[in-house]
Amino acid sequence: MVDKFLNCRYAKPNAKYALICFPWAGGGSNFYAQWGRQCPDSVEVCGITLPGRESRFRDPCTTDADQILQDTCSAIYKKYCNTDIIFWGHSMGALYSFETALLLKKLHHKEPVRMFCSGISAPHAPERKHVGQTVNDMSEEEFVEYLKKLGGTPEQVLSDPEMMTLFLPPLKADYVMMEGFKSPIGVDPPLSCPLHLFDGQDDAKHNLKAWEDVTSGKTTVQLLPGGHFYPKEPSNQSFLISYITERLN
């Protein structure tokens, strides 16, 4: 299962840190796996590969949030039980990384030494309260309209029937899975690690301040040029990789 879930393109056997990167909705792991080339030998990078995409294309997409979280924690702990871990997640990946961090702490008493979350309101923020029809109950046509209203999905994907045939199943599965992310935030923050928050300057405004409730550690906010998919810009990628690795020294 480790090999299925964790895409590590540049193995670094003596690395002190493992940077685990969680995909955005419908996304894969290859985008992040190549970050390993730019990271120092002290940082090994792994992208999370969910079923139904890339090397797991033949695996059926799943909407079972509990099972995905269990499998993710198992894969991470099996490979990195003796390594300091760092989590990065953009959009859905930020929520996914947070839920994974909570479960990893619960099951194995292991917490990321730092978390980097991007492009989405905090999981408990009022902006994330879902009203009306759930994604699971939507037809394909209704789901496409929902994506258009929501924003964040490239227009070239939404307007191309062939691309939608390829991307719609994992994309919808991920949105349904997100509806299953329901860990409550109590009075006391569930995490203690430093939390670094990012957003695109031209993206829809997200409630980043609410993320402060999830950790007793220090939080910082950084805005970068671009819209929702600002991490795809080469200059932003280079900045993010440098920013993350510099804070591990």
XYZ file of C-alpha atoms in Angstrom:
249
model
C 0.000 0.000 0.000
C 2.930 2.365 0.647
C 3.985 2.108 -2.985
C 0.424 2.776 -4.133
C -0.157 5.831 -1.989
C 3.256 7.484 -1.811
C 4.876 8.699 -5.008
C 8.522 9.417 -4.200
C 10.384 10.216 -7.392
C 13.648 11.317 -5.739
C 14.491 8.979 -2.867
C 16.780 10.432 -0.191
C 17.604 7.624 2.253
C 19.348 9.901 4.751
C 16.692 12.621 4.756
C 15.734 14.044 8.140
C 12.348 15.233 6.875
C 9.592 13.798 4.709
C 7.487 16.395 2.899
C 4.092 14.784 2.220
C 2.051 16.626 -0.429
C -1.715 16.146 -0.638
C -3.546 16.617 -3.970
C -6.228 19.127 -4.854
C -9.614 17.727 -5.922
C -9.193 15.567 -9.020
C -5.437 15.986 -8.837
C -2.582 13.544 -8.638
C 0.871 13.173 -7.150
C 3.249 13.718 -10.072
C 3.042 17.506 -9.834
C 4.445 17.377 -6.298
C 6.755 14.385 -6.698
C 9.014 16.425 -8.973
C 9.557 18.947 -6.147
C 12.042 16.435 -4.748
C 14.552 17.404 -7.439
C 14.751 20.952 -6.038
C 14.810 19.993 -2.377
C 18.036 19.435 -0.402
C 19.130 15.941 0.587
C 17.620 16.518 4.025
C 14.090 16.535 2.558
C 12.420 13.603 0.782
C 9.225 14.521 -1.075
C 6.229 12.228 -1.534
C 3.011 13.022 -3.351
C -0.175 11.220 -2.309
C -1.726 9.188 -5.141
C -5.446 8.556 -4.682
C -7.293 5.727 -6.476
C -8.435 6.367 -10.041
C -5.540 8.489 -11.295
C -1.940 8.239 -12.550
C -0.313 4.951 -11.462
C -3.615 3.946 -9.808
C -5.744 4.702 -12.857
C -7.207 1.200 -12.911
C -8.243 1.361 -9.251
C -11.855 2.476 -8.787
C -12.282 5.973 -7.396
C -13.474 5.984 -3.812
C -15.615 8.397 -1.812
C -15.031 6.697 1.554
C -13.278 9.420 3.576
C -12.730 7.204 6.612
C -11.059 4.443 4.595
C -8.880 6.863 2.630
C -7.710 8.509 5.847
C -6.969 5.151 7.461
C -5.002 3.980 4.418
C -3.141 7.289 4.134
C -2.092 7.211 7.797
C -1.014 3.604 7.497
C 1.146 4.311 4.427
C 2.776 7.394 5.959
C 3.491 5.781 9.311
C 4.844 2.587 7.775
C 7.373 4.504 5.681
C 8.145 7.449 7.966
C 7.590 6.312 11.557
C 11.135 7.443 12.452
C 11.245 10.541 10.251
C 10.016 14.070 10.940
C 7.075 14.729 8.634
C 5.846 17.954 7.059
C 2.452 18.288 5.365
C 1.628 20.488 2.377
C -1.876 20.662 0.921
C -3.570 23.002 -1.541
C -7.357 23.375 -1.729
C -8.850 19.938 -0.962
C -5.327 18.841 -0.106
C -5.259 21.245 2.843
C -8.397 19.680 4.357
C -7.131 16.190 3.549
C -3.770 16.897 5.200
C -5.471 18.290 8.311
C -7.731 15.257 8.710
C -4.725 12.985 8.193
C -2.753 14.877 10.832
C -5.566 14.429 13.361
C -5.850 10.698 12.710
C -2.084 10.171 12.689
C -1.858 11.842 16.072
C -4.759 9.781 17.411
C -3.486 6.425 16.149
C 0.281 6.819 16.405
C 0.911 9.869 18.617
C 2.834 11.379 15.709
C 2.225 14.912 14.501
C 3.701 16.874 11.584
C 6.510 19.155 12.725
C 5.069 21.813 10.392
C 2.012 22.157 8.179
C 1.564 24.267 5.054
C -2.072 24.779 3.992
C -3.220 26.693 0.947
C -6.171 27.897 -1.071
C -9.161 27.062 1.125
C -11.068 28.236 4.202
C -10.472 26.398 7.464
C -12.494 23.168 7.798
C -14.789 24.599 10.490
C -15.151 28.080 8.960
C -18.740 29.286 8.305
C -17.808 29.669 4.633
C -17.513 25.891 4.366
C -21.011 25.138 5.651
C -22.812 23.240 2.904
C -26.415 24.180 2.219
C -28.719 22.296 -0.140
C -28.068 19.257 -2.304
C -24.998 17.166 -1.546
C -22.502 16.379 -4.292
C -23.232 12.679 -3.868
C -26.835 13.267 -4.970
C -25.967 15.399 -8.011
C -26.158 14.172 -11.579
C -23.114 14.767 -13.780
C -24.794 17.824 -15.312
C -25.665 19.245 -11.897
C -22.141 18.620 -10.660
C -20.615 20.460 -13.633
C -22.882 23.440 -12.937
C -21.881 23.272 -9.293
C -18.194 23.390 -10.280
C -18.810 26.422 -12.497
C -20.475 28.306 -9.640
C -17.815 27.243 -7.172
C -14.884 28.311 -9.352
C -11.364 26.905 -9.157
C -11.762 24.308 -11.947
C -10.026 25.401 -15.186
C -12.479 26.434 -17.899
C -10.572 24.391 -20.495
C -11.471 21.276 -18.492
C -15.137 22.191 -17.953
C -15.690 23.017 -21.622
C -13.966 19.944 -23.094
C -16.207 16.819 -23.140
C -13.255 14.448 -23.597
C -11.350 15.952 -20.670
C -14.479 15.889 -18.525
C -14.947 12.180 -19.278
C -11.428 11.613 -17.965
C -11.458 14.017 -15.026
C -15.064 13.939 -13.831
C -15.021 10.578 -11.942
C -12.008 11.376 -9.685
C -13.100 14.994 -9.346
C -16.598 14.106 -8.180
C -15.271 11.327 -5.939
C -12.972 13.828 -4.236
C -15.765 16.331 -3.641
C -17.920 13.608 -2.108
C -14.948 12.525 -0.005
C -14.516 16.107 1.221
C -18.088 16.040 2.480
C -16.974 13.170 4.695
C -14.252 15.276 6.360
C -16.054 16.194 9.561
C -13.584 16.302 12.423
C -14.906 18.831 14.972
C -12.783 21.680 16.282
C -13.198 22.027 20.046
C -12.141 24.704 22.497
C -8.567 23.428 22.616
C -6.614 23.300 19.321
C -6.128 19.667 18.246
C -2.612 20.256 16.867
C 0.478 21.995 18.208
C 2.723 22.408 15.152
C 3.448 25.713 13.366
C 1.005 26.350 10.518
C 1.873 28.344 7.398
C -1.063 29.540 5.269
C -0.995 30.534 1.602
C -3.444 31.876 -0.941
C -3.516 33.307 -4.452
C -3.909 37.077 -4.532
C -6.548 36.816 -7.270
C -8.396 33.791 -5.915
C -11.766 33.996 -4.163
C -11.271 35.164 -0.597
C -10.862 32.359 1.923
C -11.188 32.405 5.690
C -7.559 31.814 6.585
C -7.854 33.339 10.048
C -10.077 30.465 11.193
C -7.138 28.094 10.631
C -5.603 29.602 13.778
C -8.101 27.533 15.792
C -6.619 24.191 14.700
C -3.186 24.562 16.306
C -1.573 26.068 19.374
C 1.514 26.679 17.253
C 2.361 29.900 15.464
C 0.467 30.696 12.241
C 1.630 32.852 9.336
C -0.092 34.029 6.134
C 1.522 34.557 2.737
C -0.234 35.691 -0.482
C 1.313 34.863 -3.851
C 0.518 36.171 -7.352
C -2.216 34.349 -9.261
C -5.604 32.719 -8.916
C -6.717 29.437 -7.406
C -4.024 27.383 -9.116
C -1.204 29.808 -8.360
C 1.077 26.883 -7.241
C 1.348 25.813 -10.893
C 3.264 28.973 -11.796
C 6.990 28.079 -11.958
C 8.022 31.155 -9.976
C 5.515 30.329 -7.244
C 6.645 26.704 -7.151
C 10.243 27.791 -6.644
C 9.179 30.214 -3.912
C 7.117 27.568 -2.096
C 9.887 24.962 -2.194
C 12.438 27.477 -0.887
C 10.022 28.785 1.752
C 9.258 25.304 3.057
C 12.840 24.020 3.125
C 14.229 27.213 4.688
C 11.904 26.773 7.660
C 13.302 23.325 8.406
C 16.796 24.571 9.239
